[in-house]
PDB file of C-alpha atoms in Angstrom:
ATOM      1  CA  UNK A 744      39.516  48.740  -0.684  1.00  0.00           C
ATOM      2  CA  UNK A 745      36.876  47.586   1.525  1.00  0.00           C
ATOM      3  CA  UNK A 746      33.069  46.001   0.228  1.00  0.00           C
ATOM      4  CA  UNK A 747      30.576  48.178   1.543  1.00  0.00           C
ATOM      5  CA  UNK A 748      27.484  45.498   1.136  1.00  0.00           C
ATOM      6  CA  UNK A 749      24.129  46.816   1.353  1.00  0.00           C
ATOM      7  CA  UNK A 750      22.277  45.410   4.866  1.00  0.00           C
ATOM      8  CA  UNK A 751      19.700  43.260   3.751  1.00  0.00           C
ATOM      9  CA  UNK A 752      16.457  44.253   2.566  1.00  0.00           C
ATOM     10  CA  UNK A 753      14.069  44.504   5.259  1.00  0.00           C
ATOM     11  CA  UNK A 754      11.019  44.559   2.225  1.00  0.00           C
ATOM     12  CA  UNK A 755      10.166  41.207   2.088  1.00  0.00           C
ATOM     13  CA  UNK A 756       9.959  40.726   6.108  1.00  0.00           C
ATOM     14  CA  UNK A 757       7.023  40.787   7.874  1.00  0.00           C
ATOM     15  CA  UNK A 758       5.445  38.526  11.662  1.00  0.00           C
ATOM     16  CA  UNK A 759       3.539  35.657  11.421  1.00  0.00           C
ATOM     17  CA  UNK A 760       0.984  34.790  13.162  1.00  0.00           C
ATOM     18  CA  UNK A 761       0.286  31.536  14.628  1.00  0.00           C
ATOM     19  CA  UNK A 762      -2.490  30.359  11.823  1.00  0.00           C
ATOM     20  CA  UNK A 763       0.396  31.246   9.456  1.00  0.00           C
ATOM     21  CA  UNK A 764       2.978  29.223  10.966  1.00  0.00           C
ATOM     22  CA  UNK A 765       0.849  25.758  11.373  1.00  0.00           C
ATOM     23  CA  UNK A 766      -0.065  23.293   8.487  1.00  0.00           C
ATOM     24  CA  UNK A 767      -3.722  22.717   8.117  1.00  0.00           C
ATOM     25  CA  UNK A 768      -5.842  21.524  10.853  1.00  0.00           C
ATOM     26  CA  UNK A 769      -6.731  19.225   7.953  1.00  0.00           C
ATOM     27  CA  UNK A 770      -3.750  17.596   7.629  1.00  0.00           C
ATOM     28  CA  UNK A 771      -2.322  18.276  11.477  1.00  0.00           C
ATOM     29  CA  UNK A 772      -5.310  16.204  12.958  1.00  0.00           C
ATOM     30  CA  UNK A 773      -6.886  14.671  10.305  1.00  0.00           C
ATOM     31  CA  UNK A 774      -5.862  11.432  11.782  1.00  0.00           C
ATOM     32  CA  UNK A 775      -5.200  12.233  15.567  1.00  0.00           C
ATOM     33  CA  UNK A 776      -8.132  10.230  16.735  1.00  0.00           C
ATOM     34  CA  UNK A 777      -6.486   6.368  15.532  1.00  0.00           C
ATOM     35  CA  UNK A 778      -4.702   4.726  18.722  1.00  0.00           C
ATOM     36  CA  UNK A 779      -2.161   3.188  16.505  1.00  0.00           C
ATOM     37  CA  UNK A 780       0.186   6.033  15.804  1.00  0.00           C
ATOM     38  CA  UNK A 781       1.989   3.936  13.090  1.00  0.00           C
ATOM     39  CA  UNK A 782      -1.176   3.576  10.879  1.00  0.00           C
ATOM     40  CA  UNK A 783      -2.424   6.624  11.444  1.00  0.00           C
ATOM     41  CA  UNK A 784       1.485   8.700  10.057  1.00  0.00           C
ATOM     42  CA  UNK A 785       1.987   5.667   6.858  1.00  0.00           C
ATOM     43  CA  UNK A 786      -1.969   6.617   6.442  1.00  0.00           C
ATOM     44  CA  UNK A 787      -0.560  10.197   6.425  1.00  0.00           C
ATOM     45  CA  UNK A 788       2.445  10.211   4.300  1.00  0.00           C
ATOM     46  CA  UNK A 789       0.237   7.989   1.642  1.00  0.00           C
ATOM     47  CA  UNK A 790      -1.714  11.070   1.466  1.00  0.00           C
ATOM     48  CA  UNK A 791       0.797  13.446   0.389  1.00  0.00           C
ATOM     49  CA  UNK A 792       2.762  10.934  -1.704  1.00  0.00           C
ATOM     50  CA  UNK A 793      -0.484  10.585  -3.603  1.00  0.00           C
ATOM     51  CA  UNK A 794      -1.241  13.634  -4.078  1.00  0.00           C
ATOM     52  CA  UNK A 795       3.029  13.934  -5.259  1.00  0.00           C
ATOM     53  CA  UNK A 796       2.017  10.719  -7.938  1.00  0.00           C
ATOM     54  CA  UNK A 797       1.452   7.704  -6.748  1.00  0.00           C
ATOM     55  CA  UNK A 798      -1.238   5.579  -7.438  1.00  0.00           C
ATOM     56  CA  UNK A 799      -4.632   4.991  -4.983  1.00  0.00           C
ATOM     57  CA  UNK A 800      -4.267   1.378  -6.037  1.00  0.00           C
ATOM     58  CA  UNK A 801      -0.850   0.449  -4.752  1.00  0.00           C
ATOM     59  CA  UNK A 802      -2.370   2.212  -1.028  1.00  0.00           C
ATOM     60  CA  UNK A 803      -1.221   0.175   1.645  1.00  0.00           C
ATOM     61  CA  UNK A 804      -3.556   2.431   4.312  1.00  0.00           C
ATOM     62  CA  UNK A 805      -7.020   3.070   3.255  1.00  0.00           C
ATOM     63  CA  UNK A 806      -8.021   7.106   3.799  1.00  0.00           C
ATOM     64  CA  UNK A 807     -12.196   6.022   3.761  1.00  0.00           C
ATOM     65  CA  UNK A 808     -11.824   3.531   6.187  1.00  0.00           C
ATOM     66  CA  UNK A 809      -8.709   4.770   7.747  1.00  0.00           C
ATOM     67  CA  UNK A 810      -7.022   0.951   8.167  1.00  0.00           C
ATOM     68  CA  UNK A 811      -4.841  -1.346   7.297  1.00  0.00           C
ATOM     69  CA  UNK A 812      -6.048  -1.529   2.852  1.00  0.00           C
ATOM     70  CA  UNK A 813      -6.550  -5.667   3.437  1.00  0.00           C
ATOM     71  CA  UNK A 814      -9.130  -4.800   6.735  1.00  0.00           C
ATOM     72  CA  UNK A 815     -11.369  -2.820   4.047  1.00  0.00           C
ATOM     73  CA  UNK A 816     -10.525  -4.014   0.609  1.00  0.00           C
ATOM     74  CA  UNK A 817     -13.958  -6.724   1.088  1.00  0.00           C
ATOM     75  CA  UNK A 818     -15.917  -3.750   1.082  1.00  0.00           C
ATOM     76  CA  UNK A 819     -18.078  -3.175  -1.530  1.00  0.00           C
ATOM     77  CA  UNK A 820     -16.327   0.484  -1.920  1.00  0.00           C
ATOM     78  CA  UNK A 821     -12.700  -1.332  -3.025  1.00  0.00           C
ATOM     79  CA  UNK A 822     -15.352  -2.989  -6.749  1.00  0.00           C
ATOM     80  CA  UNK A 823     -14.128  -1.279  -9.552  1.00  0.00           C
ATOM     81  CA  UNK A 824     -15.498  -2.496 -12.540  1.00  0.00           C
ATOM     82  CA  UNK A 825     -13.858  -0.680 -14.949  1.00  0.00           C
ATOM     83  CA  UNK A 826     -10.533  -0.956 -14.158  1.00  0.00           C
ATOM     84  CA  UNK A 827     -11.046  -4.610 -13.237  1.00  0.00           C
ATOM     85  CA  UNK A 828      -9.888  -4.197  -9.017  1.00  0.00           C
ATOM     86  CA  UNK A 829     -11.997  -6.795  -7.818  1.00  0.00           C
ATOM     87  CA  UNK A 830     -13.648  -7.922 -10.839  1.00  0.00           C
ATOM     88  CA  UNK A 831     -14.315 -10.980 -12.525  1.00  0.00           C
ATOM     89  CA  UNK A 832     -13.593 -10.198 -16.355  1.00  0.00           C
ATOM     90  CA  UNK A 833     -14.396 -14.102 -16.927  1.00  0.00           C
ATOM     91  CA  UNK A 834     -17.861 -14.328 -15.495  1.00  0.00           C
ATOM     92  CA  UNK A 835     -18.933 -10.424 -14.456  1.00  0.00           C
ATOM     93  CA  UNK A 836     -18.983 -11.048 -11.119  1.00  0.00           C
ATOM     94  CA  UNK A 837     -17.277  -9.733  -7.953  1.00  0.00           C
ATOM     95  CA  UNK A 838     -14.051 -11.128  -6.484  1.00  0.00           C
ATOM     96  CA  UNK A 839     -14.006 -12.146  -2.910  1.00  0.00           C
ATOM     97  CA  UNK A 840     -11.116 -11.790  -0.853  1.00  0.00           C
ATOM     98  CA  UNK A 841     -10.301 -14.048   1.882  1.00  0.00           C
ATOM     99  CA  UNK A 842      -7.412 -12.606   4.455  1.00  0.00           C
ATOM    100  CA  UNK A 843      -5.319 -13.970   7.049  1.00  0.00           C
ATOM    101  CA  UNK A 844      -3.930 -11.429   9.072  1.00  0.00           C
ATOM    102  CA  UNK A 845      -2.187 -14.195  11.410  1.00  0.00           C
ATOM    103  CA  UNK A 846       2.329 -13.616  10.596  1.00  0.00           C
ATOM    104  CA  UNK A 847       2.804 -13.704   8.459  1.00  0.00           C
ATOM    105  CA  UNK A 848      -0.740 -13.325   6.448  1.00  0.00           C
ATOM    106  CA  UNK A 849      -2.417 -14.242   3.412  1.00  0.00           C
ATOM    107  CA  UNK A 850      -4.579 -12.915   0.763  1.00  0.00           C
ATOM    108  CA  UNK A 851      -6.517 -14.814  -1.997  1.00  0.00           C
ATOM    109  CA  UNK A 852      -8.650 -13.232  -4.123  1.00  0.00           C
ATOM    110  CA  UNK A 853     -11.710 -16.090  -6.094  1.00  0.00           C
ATOM    111  CA  UNK A 854     -14.539 -16.080  -8.527  1.00  0.00           C
ATOM    112  CA  UNK A 855     -17.567 -17.714  -7.042  1.00  0.00           C
ATOM    113  CA  UNK A 856     -18.739 -17.881 -10.210  1.00  0.00           C
ATOM    114  CA  UNK A 857     -16.373 -19.193 -12.568  1.00  0.00           C
ATOM    115  CA  UNK A 858     -14.157 -20.829  -9.708  1.00  0.00           C
ATOM    116  CA  UNK A 859     -11.021 -19.483 -11.865  1.00  0.00           C
ATOM    117  CA  UNK A 860      -8.800 -17.038  -9.622  1.00  0.00           C
ATOM    118  CA  UNK A 861      -8.919 -14.242 -10.881  1.00  0.00           C
ATOM    119  CA  UNK A 862      -4.924 -12.869 -12.853  1.00  0.00           C
ATOM    120  CA  UNK A 863      -5.952  -9.539 -13.967  1.00  0.00           C
ATOM    121  CA  UNK A 864      -3.033  -6.443 -13.555  1.00  0.00           C
ATOM    122  CA  UNK A 865      -6.357  -4.823 -11.790  1.00  0.00           C
ATOM    123  CA  UNK A 866      -6.046  -7.989  -9.396  1.00  0.00           C
ATOM    124  CA  UNK A 867      -2.594  -8.768  -9.208  1.00  0.00           C
ATOM    125  CA  UNK A 868      -2.170  -4.381  -7.785  1.00  0.00           C
ATOM    126  CA  UNK A 869      -5.386  -5.123  -5.378  1.00  0.00           C
ATOM    127  CA  UNK A 870      -2.812  -8.624  -3.730  1.00  0.00           C
ATOM    128  CA  UNK A 871       0.631  -6.410  -4.544  1.00  0.00           C
ATOM    129  CA  UNK A 872      -0.936  -3.505  -2.283  1.00  0.00           C
ATOM    130  CA  UNK A 873      -2.805  -6.326   0.137  1.00  0.00           C
ATOM    131  CA  UNK A 874       0.020  -7.963   0.870  1.00  0.00           C
ATOM    132  CA  UNK A 875       2.083  -4.953   1.591  1.00  0.00           C
ATOM    133  CA  UNK A 876      -0.488  -4.161   4.289  1.00  0.00           C
ATOM    134  CA  UNK A 877      -0.166  -7.486   6.573  1.00  0.00           C
ATOM    135  CA  UNK A 878       3.596  -6.669   6.050  1.00  0.00           C
ATOM    136  CA  UNK A 879       3.587  -2.862   6.756  1.00  0.00           C
ATOM    137  CA  UNK A 880       0.897  -4.564   9.802  1.00  0.00           C
ATOM    138  CA  UNK A 881       3.565  -7.128  11.203  1.00  0.00           C
ATOM    139  CA  UNK A 882       5.955  -5.071  10.847  1.00  0.00           C
ATOM    140  CA  UNK A 883       6.546  -4.015  15.067  1.00  0.00           C
ATOM    141  CA  UNK A 884       8.415  -1.093  15.776  1.00  0.00           C
ATOM    142  CA  UNK A 885      10.406  -0.348  13.173  1.00  0.00           C
ATOM    143  CA  UNK A 886       8.757  -1.859   9.376  1.00  0.00           C
ATOM    144  CA  UNK A 887      10.750  -2.888   7.602  1.00  0.00           C
ATOM    145  CA  UNK A 888       8.595  -1.304   4.378  1.00  0.00           C
ATOM    146  CA  UNK A 889       8.407   2.231   6.417  1.00  0.00           C
ATOM    147  CA  UNK A 890      10.575   3.840   8.932  1.00  0.00           C
ATOM    148  CA  UNK A 891       8.273   5.858  11.277  1.00  0.00           C
ATOM    149  CA  UNK A 892       9.078   7.821  13.970  1.00  0.00           C
ATOM    150  CA  UNK A 893       7.667   8.123  16.918  1.00  0.00           C
ATOM    151  CA  UNK A 894       5.127  11.414  18.080  1.00  0.00           C
TER     152      UNK A 894
END
């Protein structure tokens, strides 16, 4: 007895134009101008991860400034009073950030108002993100945090 199977249906097959198969331009070339290809790849990877649930507060890169987060964390844009990121609730002042990029790198938060290092969940997230960013930047060809293929 020979069982016959019907030929595969062609009802769902169609010709695709090149525009249908290529990723959207904003994704493909979003970080194309960045010389540091590891940074560009990690920016893109964290963008995708953020779309799938990664908290923006623990990114190691900044998509606004297109840099490692420790390099731009002192920008006023990174102060979030409501959540307490870079904010001292003790004296209601901006928390300053001091970063030393010299290997292995250090990050410190301090408040000019009360002189007490701010210790809140939000400010610990700032420290962790900056320290991870420093570590990733110093990772060389194969970071211990990320494995990024060459172009």
